[in-house]
Coordinates of C-alpha atoms in Angstrom, one line a residue:
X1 CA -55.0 -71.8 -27.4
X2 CA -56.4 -73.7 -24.4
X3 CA -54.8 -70.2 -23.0
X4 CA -51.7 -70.2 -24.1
X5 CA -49.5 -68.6 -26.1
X6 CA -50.3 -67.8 -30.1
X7 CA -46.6 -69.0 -31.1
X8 CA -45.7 -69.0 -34.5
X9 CA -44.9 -73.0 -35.5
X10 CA -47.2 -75.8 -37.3
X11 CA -48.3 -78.9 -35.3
X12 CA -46.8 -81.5 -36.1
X13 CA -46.8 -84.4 -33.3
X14 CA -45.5 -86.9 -34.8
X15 CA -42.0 -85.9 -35.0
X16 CA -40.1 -85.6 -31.5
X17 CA -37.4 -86.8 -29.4
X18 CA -38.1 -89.5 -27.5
X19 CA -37.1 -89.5 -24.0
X20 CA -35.1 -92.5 -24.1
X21 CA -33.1 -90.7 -27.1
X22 CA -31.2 -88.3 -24.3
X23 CA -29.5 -89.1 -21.1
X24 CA -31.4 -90.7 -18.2
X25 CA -32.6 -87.3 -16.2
X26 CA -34.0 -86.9 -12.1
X27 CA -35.5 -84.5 -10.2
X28 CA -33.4 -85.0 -7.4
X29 CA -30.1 -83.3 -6.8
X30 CA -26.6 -84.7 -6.6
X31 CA -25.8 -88.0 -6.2
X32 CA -29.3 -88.9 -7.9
X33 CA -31.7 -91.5 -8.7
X34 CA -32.1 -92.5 -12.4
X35 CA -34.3 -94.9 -14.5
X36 CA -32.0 -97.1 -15.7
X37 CA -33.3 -98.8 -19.3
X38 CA -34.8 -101.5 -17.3
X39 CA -37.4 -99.2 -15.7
X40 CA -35.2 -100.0 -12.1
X41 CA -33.9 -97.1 -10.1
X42 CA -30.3 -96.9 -9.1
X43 CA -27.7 -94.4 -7.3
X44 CA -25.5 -92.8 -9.7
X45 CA -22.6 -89.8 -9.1
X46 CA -24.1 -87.2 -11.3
X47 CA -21.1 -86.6 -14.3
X48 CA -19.1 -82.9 -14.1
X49 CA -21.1 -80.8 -17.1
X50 CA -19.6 -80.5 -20.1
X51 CA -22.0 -77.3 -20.9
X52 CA -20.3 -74.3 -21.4
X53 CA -20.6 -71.8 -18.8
X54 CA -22.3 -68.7 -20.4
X55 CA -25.0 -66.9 -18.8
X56 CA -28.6 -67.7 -20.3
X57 CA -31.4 -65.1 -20.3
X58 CA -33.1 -64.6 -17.1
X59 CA -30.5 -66.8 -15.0
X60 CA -30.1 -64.5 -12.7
X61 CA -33.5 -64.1 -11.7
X62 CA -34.1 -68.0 -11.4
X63 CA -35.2 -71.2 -13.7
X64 CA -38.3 -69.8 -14.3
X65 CA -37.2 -66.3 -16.0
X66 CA -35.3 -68.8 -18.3
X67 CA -38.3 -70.5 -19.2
X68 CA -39.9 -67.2 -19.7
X69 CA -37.3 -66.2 -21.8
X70 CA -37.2 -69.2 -24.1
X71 CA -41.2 -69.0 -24.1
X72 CA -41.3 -65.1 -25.4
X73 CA -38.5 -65.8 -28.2
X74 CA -41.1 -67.9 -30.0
X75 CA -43.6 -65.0 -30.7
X76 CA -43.1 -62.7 -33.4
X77 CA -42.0 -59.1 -33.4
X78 CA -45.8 -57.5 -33.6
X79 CA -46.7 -60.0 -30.6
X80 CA -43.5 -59.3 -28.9
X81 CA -41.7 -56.2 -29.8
X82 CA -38.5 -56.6 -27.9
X83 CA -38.2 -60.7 -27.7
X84 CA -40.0 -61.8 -30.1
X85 CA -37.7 -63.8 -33.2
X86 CA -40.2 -66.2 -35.1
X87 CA -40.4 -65.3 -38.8
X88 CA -44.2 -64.5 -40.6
X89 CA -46.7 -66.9 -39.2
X90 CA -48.2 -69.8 -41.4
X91 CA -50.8 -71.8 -40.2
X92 CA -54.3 -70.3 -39.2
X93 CA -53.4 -70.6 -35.3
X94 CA -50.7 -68.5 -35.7
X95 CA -52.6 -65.8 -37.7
X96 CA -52.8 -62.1 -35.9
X97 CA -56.4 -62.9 -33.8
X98 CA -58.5 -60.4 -36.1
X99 CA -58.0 -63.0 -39.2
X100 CA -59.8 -65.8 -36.8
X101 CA -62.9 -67.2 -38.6
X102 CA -63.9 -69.1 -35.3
X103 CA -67.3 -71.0 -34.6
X104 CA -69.1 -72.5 -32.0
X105 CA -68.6 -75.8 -33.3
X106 CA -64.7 -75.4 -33.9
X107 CA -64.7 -73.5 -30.0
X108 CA -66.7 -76.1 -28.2
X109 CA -64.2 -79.0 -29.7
X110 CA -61.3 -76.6 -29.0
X111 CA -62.7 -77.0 -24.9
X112 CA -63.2 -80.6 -25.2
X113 CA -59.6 -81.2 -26.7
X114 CA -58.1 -78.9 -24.0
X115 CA -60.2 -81.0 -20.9
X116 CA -58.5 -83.8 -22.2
X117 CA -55.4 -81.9 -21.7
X118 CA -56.0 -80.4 -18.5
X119 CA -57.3 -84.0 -17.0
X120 CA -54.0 -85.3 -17.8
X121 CA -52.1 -83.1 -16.3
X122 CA -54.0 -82.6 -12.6
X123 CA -53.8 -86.3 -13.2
X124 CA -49.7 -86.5 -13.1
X125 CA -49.3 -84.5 -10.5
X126 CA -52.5 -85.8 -8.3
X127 CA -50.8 -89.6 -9.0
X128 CA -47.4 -87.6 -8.3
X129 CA -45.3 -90.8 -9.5
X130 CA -42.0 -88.3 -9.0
X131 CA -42.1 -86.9 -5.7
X132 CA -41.4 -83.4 -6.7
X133 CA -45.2 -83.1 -8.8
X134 CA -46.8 -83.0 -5.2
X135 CA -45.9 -79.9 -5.4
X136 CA -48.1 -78.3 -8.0
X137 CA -50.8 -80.1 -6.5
X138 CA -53.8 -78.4 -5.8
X139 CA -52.1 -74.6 -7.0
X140 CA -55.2 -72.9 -7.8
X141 CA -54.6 -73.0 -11.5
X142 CA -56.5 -76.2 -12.2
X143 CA -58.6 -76.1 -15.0
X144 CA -60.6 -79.3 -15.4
X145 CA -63.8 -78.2 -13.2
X146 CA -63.9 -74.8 -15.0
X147 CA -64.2 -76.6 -19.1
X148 CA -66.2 -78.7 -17.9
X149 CA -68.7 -76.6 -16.8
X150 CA -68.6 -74.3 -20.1
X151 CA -68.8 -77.4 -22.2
X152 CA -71.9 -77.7 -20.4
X153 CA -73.0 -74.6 -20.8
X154 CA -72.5 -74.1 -24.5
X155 CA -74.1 -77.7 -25.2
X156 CA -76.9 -76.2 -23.7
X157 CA -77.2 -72.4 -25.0
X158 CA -76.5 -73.5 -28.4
X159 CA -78.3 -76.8 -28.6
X160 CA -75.1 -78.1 -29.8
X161 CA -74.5 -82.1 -29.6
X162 CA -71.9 -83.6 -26.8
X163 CA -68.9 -84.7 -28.2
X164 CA -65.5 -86.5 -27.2
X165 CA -62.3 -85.8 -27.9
X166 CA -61.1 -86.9 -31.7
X167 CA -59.4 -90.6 -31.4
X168 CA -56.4 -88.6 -34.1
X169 CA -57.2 -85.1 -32.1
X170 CA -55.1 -82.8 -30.4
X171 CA -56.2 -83.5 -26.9
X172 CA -55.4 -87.1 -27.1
X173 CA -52.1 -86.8 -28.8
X174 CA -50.9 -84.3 -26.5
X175 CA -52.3 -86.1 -23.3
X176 CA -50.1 -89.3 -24.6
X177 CA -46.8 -87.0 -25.0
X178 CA -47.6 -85.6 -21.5
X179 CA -47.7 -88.9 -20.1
X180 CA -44.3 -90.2 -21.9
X181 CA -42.7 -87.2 -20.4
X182 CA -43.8 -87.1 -16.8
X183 CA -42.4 -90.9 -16.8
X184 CA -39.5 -90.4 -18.4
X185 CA -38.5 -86.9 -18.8
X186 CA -39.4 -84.9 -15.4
X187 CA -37.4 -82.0 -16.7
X188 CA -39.5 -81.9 -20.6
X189 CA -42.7 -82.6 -18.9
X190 CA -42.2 -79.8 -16.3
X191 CA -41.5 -77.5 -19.4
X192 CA -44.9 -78.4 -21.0
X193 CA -46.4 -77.7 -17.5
X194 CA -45.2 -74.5 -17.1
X195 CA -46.5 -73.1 -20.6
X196 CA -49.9 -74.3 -20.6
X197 CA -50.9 -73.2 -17.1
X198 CA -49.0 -69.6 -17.6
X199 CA -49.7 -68.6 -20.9
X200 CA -53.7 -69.6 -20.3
X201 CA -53.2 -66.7 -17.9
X202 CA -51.9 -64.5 -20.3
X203 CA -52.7 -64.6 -24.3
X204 CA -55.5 -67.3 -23.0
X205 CA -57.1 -65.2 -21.9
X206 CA -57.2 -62.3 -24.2
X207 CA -57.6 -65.0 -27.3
X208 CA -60.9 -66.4 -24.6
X209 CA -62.3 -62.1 -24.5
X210 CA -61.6 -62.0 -28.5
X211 CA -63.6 -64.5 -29.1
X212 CA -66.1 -64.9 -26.9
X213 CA -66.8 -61.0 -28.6
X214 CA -67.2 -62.9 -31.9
X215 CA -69.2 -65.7 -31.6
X216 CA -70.5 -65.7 -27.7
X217 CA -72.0 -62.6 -27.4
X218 CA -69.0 -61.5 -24.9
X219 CA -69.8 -64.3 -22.3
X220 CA -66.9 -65.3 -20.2
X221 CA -66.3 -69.0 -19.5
X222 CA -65.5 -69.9 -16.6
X223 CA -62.3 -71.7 -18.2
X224 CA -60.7 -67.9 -17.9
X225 CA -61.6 -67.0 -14.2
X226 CA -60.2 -67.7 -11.5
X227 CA -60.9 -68.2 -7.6
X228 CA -59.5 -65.3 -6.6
X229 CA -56.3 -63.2 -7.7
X230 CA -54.1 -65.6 -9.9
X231 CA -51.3 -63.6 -9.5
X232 CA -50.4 -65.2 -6.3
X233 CA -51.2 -68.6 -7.5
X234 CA -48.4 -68.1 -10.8
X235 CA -45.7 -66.9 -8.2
X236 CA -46.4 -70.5 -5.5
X237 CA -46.2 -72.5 -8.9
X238 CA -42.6 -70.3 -9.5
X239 CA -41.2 -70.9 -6.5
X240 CA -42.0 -74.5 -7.0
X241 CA -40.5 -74.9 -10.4
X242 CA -37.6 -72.8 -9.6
X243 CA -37.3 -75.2 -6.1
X244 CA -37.4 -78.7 -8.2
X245 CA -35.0 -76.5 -10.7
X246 CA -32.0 -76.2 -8.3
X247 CA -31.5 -80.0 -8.3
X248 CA -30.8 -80.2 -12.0
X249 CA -27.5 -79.9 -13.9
X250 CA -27.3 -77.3 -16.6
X251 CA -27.8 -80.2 -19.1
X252 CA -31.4 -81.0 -17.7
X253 CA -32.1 -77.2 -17.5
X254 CA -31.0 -76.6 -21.1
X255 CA -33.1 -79.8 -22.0
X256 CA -36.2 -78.1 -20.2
X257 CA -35.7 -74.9 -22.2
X258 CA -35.5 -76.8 -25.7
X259 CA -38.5 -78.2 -24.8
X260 CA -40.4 -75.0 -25.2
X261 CA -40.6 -75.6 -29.1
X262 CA -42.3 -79.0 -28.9
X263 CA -45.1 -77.2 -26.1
X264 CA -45.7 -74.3 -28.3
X265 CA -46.7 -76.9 -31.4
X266 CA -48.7 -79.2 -29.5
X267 CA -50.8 -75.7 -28.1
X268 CA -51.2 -74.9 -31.5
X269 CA -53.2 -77.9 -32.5
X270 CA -55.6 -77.0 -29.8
X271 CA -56.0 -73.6 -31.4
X272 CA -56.3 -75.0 -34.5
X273 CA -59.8 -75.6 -33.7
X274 CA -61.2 -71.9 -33.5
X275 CA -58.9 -70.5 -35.6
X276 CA -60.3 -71.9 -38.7
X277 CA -63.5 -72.5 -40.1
X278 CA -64.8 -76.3 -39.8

């Protein structure tokens, strides 16, 4: 998917939380600054948690392991033997890679609907309307430039006509969620963050290879390279998240991690686009 994980769940964006629904959350430690539910800020004493005090996966290690922890529990036992929970998969996107019926019509849509995505998000953090989103500015990761330039490319190569991303598409619908949540919901949208720019660096790219063997003649897009060793690039964006993570209460940490579902099915619709004949 855009690169990102192949989780096992159907897309279905309509149905969500809204961040209104839970308790006003910050990005700023103790005492904070909230949205109230007139849009103003005010100074609050954060509340004692009433979460109970157990050790999550990956703690130990930092925020981030969490997040990793919470990510890898949505794959299935074949894609990961030892964390891996999620049941049979049942929509094409969550079908084992070698089942794929991709084509260059369904792929090229597939980069257009993830631009849209990618736009949205170097837009949040380039606008930075929380403080704390200047600091996955300009990480390395950025993806916009690279689609671009494929979409381009395959318009090109395979005489194939421009197109925009569907008014009732993925890339849209996810791009308004994103926007909702980096308002509203710091923690949720930092969630979202944090899957699509690691897991395109990971099963993205192995899903881009697969592919691009079935229907590209084994090109590689620029979409899965990289200025240099990413490596380095994932661990300043760790710090970062793990940094913003320390001024959260275990409420707004938990809330982050149950995020992870709602990331993995909006992912999904992207993939929906090569994984499926059109």
């Amino acid at each position: 998917m855009m690169g990102l994980y192949v989780a096992n769940l159907s897309f279905q964006p309509a149905t969500r939380h809204h961040p209104a629904d839970v308790a006003p959350r910050s990005m700023f430690p103790r005492p904070c600054r909230v949205h109230n539910r007139s849009g103003r800020m005010r100074c609050v004493a954060a509340a004692p948690s009433m979460v109970d005090s157990k050790t999550r996966p990956g703690e130990k290690k930092g925020f981030v392991e969490e997040m990793r922890f919470a990510a890898m529990r949505l794959h299935t036992r074949d894609q990961a033997p030892k964390q891996g929970q999620k049941e049979a998969p049942e929509q094409p996107a969550e079908q084992p890679l070698r089942q794929w019926q991709p084509t260059r019509e369904g792929y090229l849509r597939f980069l257009v609907e993830s631009k849209e995505v990618y736009n949205t998000l170097e837009s949040i953090v380039t606008d930075a309307q929380h403080s704390d989103y200047a600091r996955f500015q300009s990480t390395g990761l950025e993806r916009s430039a690279a689609l671009a330039e494929d979409i381009a490319w395959m318009q090109q190569e395979y005489a194939l006509p421009a197109t925009e991303p569907g008014d009732d598409g993925p890339g849209l619908a996810y791009s308004s969620l994103l926007r909702e949540l980096a308002e509203k919901d710091p923690p949720a949208f930092l969630c979202h963050f944090y899957n699509i720019y690691f897991a395109h660096t990971a099963g993205g790219r192995m899903i881009g290879t697969k592919v691009a063997q079935m229907i590209l003649d084994s090109k590689q897009l620029n979409f899965y390279k990289y200025d240099g060793d990413y490596k380095p690039m994932l661990d300043g964006v760790r710090q970062a998240l793990n940094d913003v993570a320390e001024g959260w209460t275990r409420e707004q940490k938990d809330h982050c991690l149950d995020e992870t579902m709602m990331s993995f099915r909006y992912s999904n619709g992207l993939l929906q686009c090569i994984a499926q004949p059109q």
